[in-house]
Amino acid sequence: MEKRVYIRTYGCQMNERESESLAAMLGDSGYEMVGEEESADIILLNTCSVREQAEAKAIGKSNLISRGKNREKLVGIIGCMAQNLADILPKKSPNTRLIVGPDRIEKVPEYLDQLLRDSNRRIIDTEMGAIDPHFAAARDEKKVKTSMFVSIMRGCNMGCAYCIVPKTRGPERYRPMEEIVDEIRWLAERGTKEVTLLGQIVNNYGTHRLPYVNGKSPFVQLLEKIQQIGGIRRIRFLSPHPKGFRSDLIDAYQNLPKLCPQVHLPLQSGSDAVLRTMKRPYGGEQFLAIVAALREKIPTIGLSTDIIVGFPGEMETDFEKTCDFFDKVKFDMAFIFKYSARPGTAAERLGDPIPREVKEVRNQILLEKVERYSRRYNELAVGKVKKVLVESWAKRGQRRLEGFSPERKKVIFAGTEDLIGRTVDVLIESCTTATLFGKMI
Ligand code: 5AD
Ligand code: SF4
């Protein structure tokens, strides 16, 4: 069998980054990475378990690819769903020969070698352990771009009642600060201008492992170190938790010029009662205080969030509180999720009592709000000049470039290829809900 591999990635940015690392490691082990499944001999699905639908989609896909003319291909399921469903996947997806959880992805090249030698074998590995430093930093030098993800930790200790992540990704473990800084230096030397630090709860970075220094948390110390790296112009992170979003982090938005004026801060619900059942350790007031403190420092800061509708026990009055909260904060972007009960989570015993239609109505109401406030936020930028970090050609439209404002709003404007990787001034002339359009000045 040839060794052409296609990786299909589902789920979050963490998965995207891990697929990237795996591709680099496979390349070093003599595998050839291809961009579409038709020409691949080996297909790996890097999967997500956060909602039932995500799992159903990946299982359907794995069965589809192991049928018909694709029968000869070696199929592997890796990532969160491999961890979550390791026991039943061999039955649900009988042709899948490799099942590897997110903590052991670094072993995939070795396992594929073994499977290619012995076509009767199936390998399942859902062990958890220390972060493999080689895997965490693995990259294909040819794939380094203007904006890159950098993983700073693994796992989650929060225990939100609805969430499968502690089960699939295990407890928090942190990469050493020097390793992260070295990796970002390496990227900067190869042209990266923006890094987005990834972790389930980034502001927990180093908790109980690294000391506070001058009242600053390990996470803020890490941001300060990255601020010093020449060539890096922008720093972002995904996602912080409202608990532990303290004044040292809020001050960092003022003290660290490279830290972009943008936060994705998951709220989940605007009702304190629902937050309590969700085991989210904060209330609406606390969240509002963070927003107020951030806006006092940077009035135009971009603020986005995640909301779950239809969590067990969410009454109409609770949902109204979420709506009111939205109207108060006016998030400029939000992901709205319909609750999906996950086996093995604390909320499983609450069932899934809210009817699908009710979730759908709540979802729609919030989506309309998201649209209204996104548009309003973008309209405020029209007539203003934005510093745009240019990332690539725009997907549609000739000779048009795509970049991002400091608030991470997409900006499209006419320009030339040499501008990719540079920061330019763009006068914003018009907008849609999702995009700003302008001309370079
Ligand atoms: N059902 C629906 N949405 C969920 N999320 C996490 N778990 C669930 C679930 N069981 C959402 C949360 C989280 C985002 C990544 O996914 O809003 O912030
Ligand atoms: Fe990412 Fe969570 Fe999905 Fe795992 S379950 S891939 S951590 S979103």
Short mmCIF file of C-alpha atoms and ligand atoms in Angstrom, two decimals:
data_model
loop_
_atom_site.label_atom_id
_atom_site.label_comp_id
_atom_site.label_asym_id
_atom_site.label_seq_id
_atom_site.Cartn_x
_atom_site.Cartn_y
_atom_site.Cartn_z
CA MET A 1 0.00 0.00 0.00
CA GLU A 2 1.14 3.53 -0.80
CA LYS A 3 1.39 6.01 2.01
CA ARG A 4 -0.79 8.91 0.94
CA VAL A 5 -2.76 10.37 3.86
CA TYR A 6 -5.75 12.67 3.97
CA ILE A 7 -6.79 14.15 7.33
CA ARG A 8 -10.31 15.50 7.71
CA THR A 9 -10.74 17.70 10.77
CA TYR A 10 -13.96 18.30 12.72
CA GLY A 11 -14.53 20.45 15.79
CA CYS A 12 -12.46 23.16 17.38
CA GLN A 13 -9.23 25.04 16.71
CA MET A 14 -7.41 22.65 19.03
CA ASN A 15 -8.26 19.83 16.63
CA GLU A 16 -7.10 21.94 13.69
CA ARG A 17 -3.78 22.53 15.37
CA GLU A 18 -3.38 18.85 16.29
CA SER A 19 -4.13 17.79 12.71
CA GLU A 20 -1.43 20.22 11.60
CA SER A 21 1.10 18.69 14.04
CA LEU A 22 0.15 15.17 12.98
CA ALA A 23 0.52 16.04 9.29
CA ALA A 24 4.03 17.37 9.98
CA MET A 25 5.00 14.23 11.90
CA LEU A 26 3.57 11.97 9.20
CA GLY A 27 5.55 13.93 6.60
CA ASP A 28 8.73 13.31 8.61
CA SER A 29 7.91 9.59 8.77
CA GLY A 30 7.71 9.21 5.00
CA TYR A 31 3.98 9.65 4.48
CA GLU A 32 2.69 12.00 1.80
CA MET A 33 -0.10 14.34 2.80
CA VAL A 34 -2.82 14.93 0.20
CA GLY A 35 -5.57 17.51 0.08
CA GLU A 36 -8.54 15.29 -0.84
CA GLU A 37 -9.70 11.82 0.06
CA GLU A 38 -9.93 10.45 -3.50
CA SER A 39 -6.17 10.27 -3.93
CA ALA A 40 -5.47 9.03 -0.38
CA ASP A 41 -4.69 5.47 0.73
CA ILE A 42 -5.20 6.33 4.37
CA ILE A 43 -8.00 8.55 5.66
CA LEU A 44 -7.90 9.90 9.19
CA LEU A 45 -10.90 11.63 10.74
CA ASN A 46 -9.92 13.94 13.59
CA THR A 47 -13.23 14.05 15.40
CA CYS A 48 -15.26 16.03 17.93
CA SER A 49 -17.70 14.88 20.63
CA VAL A 50 -19.05 18.15 21.90
CA ARG A 51 -22.52 17.51 20.47
CA GLU A 52 -24.19 14.27 19.44
CA GLN A 53 -24.57 15.57 15.90
CA ALA A 54 -20.81 15.98 15.53
CA GLU A 55 -20.33 12.32 16.44
CA ALA A 56 -23.10 11.10 14.14
CA LYS A 57 -21.57 13.03 11.25
CA ALA A 58 -18.11 11.50 11.73
CA ILE A 59 -19.43 7.95 12.15
CA GLY A 60 -21.53 8.36 8.99
CA LYS A 61 -18.47 9.63 7.17
CA SER A 62 -16.26 6.75 8.32
CA ASN A 63 -18.80 4.23 7.06
CA LEU A 64 -19.23 6.04 3.79
CA ILE A 65 -15.52 6.05 3.01
CA SER A 66 -15.03 2.40 3.78
CA ARG A 67 -17.66 1.38 1.23
CA GLY A 68 -17.59 0.94 -2.54
CA LYS A 69 -14.47 1.91 -4.41
CA ASN A 70 -12.89 3.17 -1.22
CA ARG A 71 -12.96 -0.25 0.44
CA GLU A 72 -9.21 -0.62 0.10
CA LYS A 73 -8.47 2.53 2.04
CA LEU A 74 -7.26 2.37 5.61
CA VAL A 75 -9.60 4.41 7.83
CA GLY A 76 -8.68 5.80 11.22
CA ILE A 77 -10.71 7.76 13.76
CA ILE A 78 -8.70 9.98 16.06
CA GLY A 79 -9.45 12.82 18.48
CA CYS A 80 -12.25 13.37 20.97
CA MET A 81 -14.79 10.89 19.56
CA ALA A 82 -12.17 8.15 19.40
CA GLN A 83 -11.61 8.70 23.12
CA ASN A 84 -15.28 8.98 23.97
CA LEU A 85 -16.59 6.03 21.96
CA ALA A 86 -13.57 3.70 21.85
CA ASP A 87 -15.67 0.82 23.21
CA ILE A 88 -18.40 0.97 20.60
CA LEU A 89 -16.61 2.34 17.54
CA PRO A 90 -15.37 -1.05 16.32
CA LYS A 91 -19.04 -2.05 16.06
CA LYS A 92 -20.38 1.25 14.76
CA SER A 93 -17.65 1.69 12.21
CA PRO A 94 -16.38 -1.85 11.56
CA ASN A 95 -13.84 -0.94 8.91
CA THR A 96 -12.01 1.54 11.08
CA ARG A 97 -8.63 0.08 11.95
CA LEU A 98 -7.17 2.85 14.06
CA ILE A 99 -8.84 4.48 17.06
CA VAL A 100 -6.65 7.00 18.91
CA GLY A 101 -7.68 9.59 21.51
CA PRO A 102 -6.49 13.21 21.49
CA ASP A 103 -3.77 12.52 24.05
CA ARG A 104 -2.00 9.95 21.88
CA ILE A 105 -2.13 11.46 18.40
CA GLU A 106 1.67 11.60 18.38
CA LYS A 107 1.65 7.79 18.18
CA VAL A 108 -0.35 7.72 14.92
CA PRO A 109 2.68 7.54 12.54
CA GLU A 110 4.05 4.54 14.46
CA TYR A 111 0.63 2.85 14.53
CA LEU A 112 0.10 3.38 10.81
CA ASP A 113 3.48 1.70 10.14
CA GLN A 114 2.26 -1.29 12.16
CA LEU A 115 -1.11 -1.43 10.41
CA LEU A 116 0.51 -1.29 6.99
CA ARG A 117 2.66 -4.29 7.93
CA ASP A 118 -0.26 -6.31 9.26
CA SER A 119 -3.56 -5.85 7.47
CA ASN A 120 -5.52 -7.91 10.00
CA ARG A 121 -4.83 -5.67 12.92
CA ARG A 122 -6.82 -2.96 14.60
CA ILE A 123 -5.15 -0.57 17.07
CA ILE A 124 -7.02 1.25 19.83
CA ASP A 125 -5.17 3.66 22.12
CA THR A 126 -6.96 5.91 24.59
CA GLU A 127 -4.18 6.32 27.14
CA MET A 128 -3.60 9.74 28.68
CA GLY A 129 -0.31 11.14 29.86
CA ALA A 130 2.13 14.00 29.73
CA ILE A 131 2.18 16.36 26.73
CA ASP A 132 4.70 15.15 24.16
CA PRO A 133 6.82 18.26 23.51
CA HIS A 134 7.81 17.10 20.05
CA PHE A 135 4.18 16.66 18.98
CA ALA A 136 3.02 19.94 20.55
CA ALA A 137 5.54 21.94 18.51
CA ALA A 138 5.60 19.82 15.32
CA ARG A 139 5.07 21.88 12.17
CA ASP A 140 5.61 21.69 8.47
CA GLU A 141 7.91 24.62 7.69
CA LYS A 142 6.27 25.06 4.28
CA LYS A 143 2.88 25.59 5.90
CA VAL A 144 3.84 28.49 8.14
CA LYS A 145 1.45 31.39 7.53
CA THR A 146 0.89 34.95 8.72
CA SER A 147 -1.45 33.84 11.50
CA MET A 148 -0.88 30.60 13.39
CA PHE A 149 -2.36 28.65 16.31
CA VAL A 150 -0.09 27.72 19.22
CA SER A 151 -1.31 25.26 21.80
CA ILE A 152 -0.29 26.16 25.37
CA MET A 153 -2.06 23.46 27.38
CA ARG A 154 -4.20 20.38 27.24
CA GLY A 155 -7.31 19.21 29.03
CA CYS A 156 -9.76 20.92 31.34
CA ASN A 157 -10.46 20.87 35.10
CA MET A 158 -13.61 22.96 35.06
CA GLY A 159 -16.30 20.29 35.07
CA CYS A 160 -19.15 22.22 33.41
CA ALA A 161 -22.15 19.93 33.72
CA TYR A 162 -22.89 19.75 29.98
CA CYS A 163 -19.36 19.26 28.72
CA ILE A 164 -17.64 16.15 27.44
CA VAL A 165 -14.16 17.73 27.20
CA PRO A 166 -12.79 16.69 30.62
CA LYS A 167 -13.69 13.12 29.63
CA THR A 168 -12.14 13.27 26.16
CA ARG A 169 -9.13 15.46 26.91
CA GLY A 170 -8.46 14.69 30.55
CA PRO A 171 -7.16 17.03 33.25
CA GLU A 172 -5.23 20.23 32.60
CA ARG A 173 -1.57 19.95 31.70
CA TYR A 174 0.57 22.90 30.67
CA ARG A 175 3.43 23.25 28.25
CA PRO A 176 6.52 24.91 29.74
CA MET A 177 6.66 28.64 29.05
CA GLU A 178 10.10 28.45 27.41
CA GLU A 179 8.88 25.83 24.98
CA ILE A 180 5.94 27.98 23.91
CA VAL A 181 8.16 31.05 23.56
CA ASP A 182 10.72 29.09 21.51
CA GLU A 183 8.00 27.81 19.22
CA ILE A 184 6.64 31.32 18.63
CA ARG A 185 10.17 32.62 17.98
CA TRP A 186 10.61 29.85 15.41
CA LEU A 187 7.34 30.87 13.76
CA ALA A 188 8.28 34.57 13.79
CA GLU A 189 11.59 33.77 12.08
CA ARG A 190 9.58 32.16 9.30
CA GLY A 191 7.18 35.05 8.76
CA THR A 192 4.36 34.57 11.27
CA LYS A 193 2.98 37.89 12.49
CA GLU A 194 0.03 36.78 14.60
CA VAL A 195 -0.34 33.95 17.10
CA THR A 196 -3.53 32.67 18.70
CA LEU A 197 -2.81 30.79 21.91
CA LEU A 198 -5.04 27.76 22.32
CA GLY A 199 -6.29 26.00 25.41
CA GLN A 200 -9.61 24.85 26.83
CA ILE A 201 -9.35 27.55 29.51
CA VAL A 202 -6.29 29.62 28.62
CA ASN A 203 -6.37 31.86 31.66
CA ASN A 204 -5.91 28.75 33.83
CA TYR A 205 -2.48 28.30 32.26
CA GLY A 206 0.04 27.22 34.91
CA THR A 207 -2.45 27.08 37.81
CA HIS A 208 -0.87 25.45 40.89
CA ARG A 209 2.27 24.79 38.84
CA LEU A 210 3.75 28.21 38.21
CA PRO A 211 3.81 31.10 40.69
CA TYR A 212 2.17 34.50 40.44
CA VAL A 213 4.84 37.19 39.93
CA ASN A 214 4.09 40.80 40.93
CA GLY A 215 0.40 39.95 41.08
CA LYS A 216 0.45 38.53 37.58
CA SER A 217 -0.86 35.09 36.74
CA PRO A 218 1.31 32.63 34.77
CA PHE A 219 -0.91 33.30 31.74
CA VAL A 220 -0.27 37.04 31.85
CA GLN A 221 3.45 36.35 32.35
CA LEU A 222 3.33 34.24 29.20
CA LEU A 223 1.61 37.05 27.29
CA GLU A 224 4.34 39.44 28.46
CA LYS A 225 7.04 37.11 27.18
CA ILE A 226 5.36 36.84 23.78
CA GLN A 227 5.03 40.63 23.67
CA GLN A 228 8.86 40.69 23.63
CA ILE A 229 9.24 38.45 20.58
CA GLY A 230 10.41 40.44 17.55
CA GLY A 231 8.36 39.96 14.38
CA ILE A 232 5.15 39.03 16.23
CA ARG A 233 2.72 41.92 15.90
CA ARG A 234 -0.51 40.47 17.22
CA ILE A 235 -1.42 38.13 20.07
CA ARG A 236 -4.84 36.55 20.57
CA PHE A 237 -6.12 33.63 22.63
CA LEU A 238 -8.99 31.12 22.73
CA SER A 239 -10.81 30.72 25.05
CA PRO A 240 -10.64 32.34 28.47
CA HIS A 241 -13.11 31.60 31.27
CA PRO A 242 -14.93 34.37 33.15
CA LYS A 243 -13.69 32.83 36.40
CA GLY A 244 -10.12 33.96 36.74
CA PHE A 245 -10.48 36.81 34.25
CA ARG A 246 -8.84 39.09 36.79
CA SER A 247 -7.50 42.62 36.75
CA ASP A 248 -3.99 41.49 35.72
CA LEU A 249 -5.45 40.14 32.47
CA ILE A 250 -7.71 43.16 31.99
CA ASP A 251 -4.70 45.45 32.52
CA ALA A 252 -2.75 43.45 29.94
CA TYR A 253 -5.04 44.87 27.24
CA GLN A 254 -3.63 48.27 28.08
CA ASN A 255 -0.06 47.27 28.92
CA LEU A 256 0.68 44.92 26.03
CA PRO A 257 0.38 46.72 22.69
CA LYS A 258 0.41 43.44 20.75
CA LEU A 259 -2.55 41.98 22.61
CA CYS A 260 -5.45 42.51 20.22
CA PRO A 261 -8.59 44.32 21.38
CA GLN A 262 -10.77 41.25 21.09
CA VAL A 263 -12.07 38.66 23.55
CA HIS A 264 -14.10 35.53 23.06
CA LEU A 265 -15.63 35.04 26.50
CA PRO A 266 -18.16 32.19 26.76
CA LEU A 267 -21.23 33.20 28.79
CA GLN A 268 -23.38 30.04 28.13
CA SER A 269 -26.47 31.56 29.77
CA GLY A 270 -27.67 34.92 31.06
CA SER A 271 -29.59 33.29 33.92
CA ASP A 272 -27.81 32.75 37.23
CA ALA A 273 -30.05 29.77 38.02
CA VAL A 274 -29.09 28.04 34.77
CA LEU A 275 -25.41 28.91 35.26
CA ARG A 276 -25.63 27.24 38.67
CA THR A 277 -27.05 24.00 37.23
CA MET A 278 -24.43 24.21 34.51
CA LYS A 279 -21.84 24.40 37.30
CA ARG A 280 -20.42 27.58 35.84
CA PRO A 281 -18.78 29.31 38.80
CA TYR A 282 -19.88 32.90 38.11
CA GLY A 283 -23.03 34.94 37.81
CA GLY A 284 -24.28 37.52 35.33
CA GLU A 285 -23.11 40.42 37.50
CA GLN A 286 -19.55 39.13 37.54
CA PHE A 287 -19.56 38.72 33.78
CA LEU A 288 -20.90 42.25 33.32
CA ALA A 289 -18.17 43.60 35.59
CA ILE A 290 -15.50 42.05 33.34
CA VAL A 291 -17.15 43.51 30.25
CA ALA A 292 -17.38 46.94 31.87
CA ALA A 293 -13.73 46.86 32.95
CA LEU A 294 -12.59 45.83 29.46
CA ARG A 295 -14.72 48.47 27.76
CA GLU A 296 -13.52 51.14 30.13
CA LYS A 297 -9.98 50.44 28.90
CA ILE A 298 -10.86 49.80 25.25
CA PRO A 299 -14.34 51.07 24.35
CA THR A 300 -14.33 49.42 20.89
CA ILE A 301 -13.08 46.03 22.07
CA GLY A 302 -14.52 43.12 20.08
CA LEU A 303 -16.56 40.86 22.33
CA SER A 304 -17.92 37.49 21.30
CA THR A 305 -19.41 34.59 23.22
CA ASP A 306 -20.89 31.07 23.25
CA ILE A 307 -24.46 30.42 24.39
CA ILE A 308 -26.26 27.12 24.94
CA VAL A 309 -30.05 27.19 24.56
CA GLY A 310 -32.35 24.51 25.93
CA PHE A 311 -30.17 23.33 28.80
CA PRO A 312 -32.32 21.19 31.17
CA GLY A 313 -34.40 23.47 33.39
CA GLU A 314 -34.04 26.56 31.19
CA MET A 315 -37.47 28.16 31.69
CA GLU A 316 -38.89 30.85 29.44
CA THR A 317 -37.91 33.43 32.09
CA ASP A 318 -34.32 32.13 32.08
CA PHE A 319 -34.14 32.45 28.33
CA GLU A 320 -35.49 36.00 28.55
CA LYS A 321 -32.62 36.79 30.91
CA THR A 322 -30.18 35.56 28.28
CA CYS A 323 -31.93 37.79 25.72
CA ASP A 324 -31.76 40.79 28.04
CA PHE A 325 -28.11 40.04 28.68
CA PHE A 326 -27.47 40.03 24.98
CA ASP A 327 -29.21 43.37 24.56
CA LYS A 328 -27.15 44.79 27.40
CA VAL A 329 -23.72 43.57 26.27
CA LYS A 330 -24.36 43.64 22.51
CA PHE A 331 -21.85 40.93 21.66
CA ASP A 332 -20.54 41.57 18.17
CA MET A 333 -20.38 37.83 17.48
CA ALA A 334 -21.74 34.71 19.13
CA PHE A 335 -22.03 31.00 18.59
CA ILE A 336 -25.43 29.71 19.67
CA PHE A 337 -25.67 25.98 20.40
CA LYS A 338 -28.74 23.86 21.01
CA TYR A 339 -28.15 21.70 24.06
CA SER A 340 -27.13 18.14 23.34
CA ALA A 341 -27.07 15.70 26.28
CA ARG A 342 -23.71 13.93 26.46
CA PRO A 343 -23.33 10.55 28.13
CA GLY A 344 -20.90 10.60 31.01
CA THR A 345 -21.36 14.28 31.85
CA ALA A 346 -22.86 15.56 35.12
CA ALA A 347 -25.93 16.88 33.29
CA GLU A 348 -26.74 13.49 31.80
CA ARG A 349 -28.98 12.62 34.75
CA LEU A 350 -31.10 15.73 34.04
CA GLY A 351 -32.15 14.23 30.71
CA ASP A 352 -32.98 16.47 27.78
CA PRO A 353 -36.44 17.75 28.69
CA ILE A 354 -36.64 20.88 26.52
CA PRO A 355 -38.40 20.02 23.23
CA ARG A 356 -36.46 20.39 20.02
CA GLU A 357 -38.90 22.99 18.69
CA VAL A 358 -38.43 25.17 21.76
CA LYS A 359 -34.64 25.01 21.34
CA GLU A 360 -35.08 25.91 17.69
CA VAL A 361 -37.20 28.99 18.51
CA ARG A 362 -34.70 30.17 21.15
CA ASN A 363 -31.84 29.56 18.76
CA GLN A 364 -33.53 31.68 16.08
CA ILE A 365 -34.29 34.54 18.45
CA LEU A 366 -30.66 34.73 19.52
CA LEU A 367 -29.34 34.36 15.98
CA GLU A 368 -31.37 37.41 14.98
CA LYS A 369 -29.81 39.34 17.84
CA VAL A 370 -26.32 38.20 16.83
CA GLU A 371 -26.97 39.41 13.32
CA ARG A 372 -28.33 42.76 14.43
CA TYR A 373 -25.47 43.50 16.82
CA SER A 374 -22.75 42.23 14.46
CA ARG A 375 -24.03 44.51 11.77
CA ARG A 376 -24.25 47.42 14.15
CA TYR A 377 -20.70 46.86 15.34
CA ASN A 378 -19.43 46.66 11.78
CA GLU A 379 -21.34 49.79 10.77
CA LEU A 380 -19.48 51.72 13.45
CA ALA A 381 -16.26 50.92 11.56
CA VAL A 382 -17.51 52.41 8.27
CA GLY A 383 -15.68 55.67 7.58
CA LYS A 384 -12.85 54.72 9.92
CA VAL A 385 -9.32 53.55 9.11
CA LYS A 386 -8.43 50.05 10.32
CA LYS A 387 -5.00 48.51 10.67
CA VAL A 388 -5.38 45.32 8.65
CA LEU A 389 -2.99 42.38 8.88
CA VAL A 390 -3.18 40.84 5.41
CA GLU A 391 -3.43 37.04 5.39
CA SER A 392 -4.23 35.87 1.86
CA TRP A 393 -6.06 36.49 -1.37
CA ALA A 394 -9.81 36.77 -0.77
CA LYS A 395 -11.65 33.63 -1.73
CA ARG A 396 -13.98 35.34 -4.16
CA GLY A 397 -13.24 38.33 -6.32
CA GLN A 398 -10.22 39.14 -8.35
CA ARG A 399 -7.20 40.95 -7.02
CA ARG A 400 -8.82 41.33 -3.66
CA LEU A 401 -7.01 40.62 -0.44
CA GLU A 402 -8.32 39.35 2.86
CA GLY A 403 -7.04 40.44 6.22
CA PHE A 404 -8.24 41.14 9.73
CA SER A 405 -8.75 44.24 11.83
CA PRO A 406 -7.34 44.24 15.38
CA GLU A 407 -10.84 43.24 16.55
CA ARG A 408 -10.58 40.22 14.19
CA LYS A 409 -13.19 41.44 11.72
CA LYS A 410 -12.55 40.25 8.21
CA VAL A 411 -11.59 43.08 5.83
CA ILE A 412 -11.61 42.76 2.03
CA PHE A 413 -9.87 45.29 -0.21
CA ALA A 414 -8.04 45.56 -3.53
CA GLY A 415 -4.29 45.01 -3.39
CA THR A 416 -1.26 43.11 -4.52
CA GLU A 417 0.31 39.86 -3.36
CA ASP A 418 3.35 41.51 -1.78
CA LEU A 419 1.06 42.90 0.93
CA ILE A 420 0.38 39.43 2.39
CA GLY A 421 1.95 39.34 5.83
CA ARG A 422 2.01 43.13 6.14
CA THR A 423 -0.15 45.49 8.16
CA VAL A 424 -1.79 48.20 6.08
CA ASP A 425 -4.25 51.03 6.67
CA VAL A 426 -7.63 50.42 5.11
CA LEU A 427 -10.45 52.96 4.97
CA ILE A 428 -13.65 51.01 5.60
CA GLU A 429 -16.33 51.96 3.08
CA SER A 430 -19.09 49.39 3.58
CA CYS A 431 -19.94 46.25 5.53
CA THR A 432 -22.12 43.20 5.87
CA THR A 433 -22.83 41.30 9.10
CA ALA A 434 -19.61 39.35 8.74
CA THR A 435 -17.23 41.44 6.63
CA LEU A 436 -15.83 44.94 6.19
CA PHE A 437 -14.96 46.27 2.74
CA GLY A 438 -12.63 49.17 2.04
CA LYS A 439 -9.68 50.62 0.21
CA MET A 440 -6.06 50.91 1.15
CA ILE A 441 -4.88 54.41 1.96
N1 5AD B 1 -24.47 20.88 24.05
C1 5AD B 1 -24.46 22.03 23.34
N2 5AD B 1 -23.41 22.86 23.30
C2 5AD B 1 -22.32 22.53 24.01
N3 5AD B 1 -21.14 23.15 24.17
C3 5AD B 1 -20.37 22.39 24.97
N4 5AD B 1 -21.03 21.28 25.34
C4 5AD B 1 -22.25 21.35 24.76
C5 5AD B 1 -23.39 20.50 24.77
N5 5AD B 1 -23.43 19.38 25.48
C6 5AD B 1 -20.82 24.45 23.57
C7 5AD B 1 -20.42 25.46 24.65
C8 5AD B 1 -18.93 25.61 24.42
C9 5AD B 1 -18.82 25.36 22.94
C10 5AD B 1 -17.46 25.00 22.47
O1 5AD B 1 -19.72 24.31 22.71
O2 5AD B 1 -21.07 26.68 24.37
O3 5AD B 1 -18.45 26.88 24.81
FE1 SF4 B 2 -12.62 20.40 20.48
FE2 SF4 B 2 -14.37 19.94 22.46
FE3 SF4 B 2 -14.87 19.00 20.04
FE4 SF4 B 2 -12.90 17.96 21.53
S1 SF4 B 2 -15.08 17.91 22.00
S2 SF4 B 2 -12.80 18.53 19.35
S3 SF4 B 2 -12.16 19.75 22.58
S4 SF4 B 2 -14.77 21.15 20.61
#
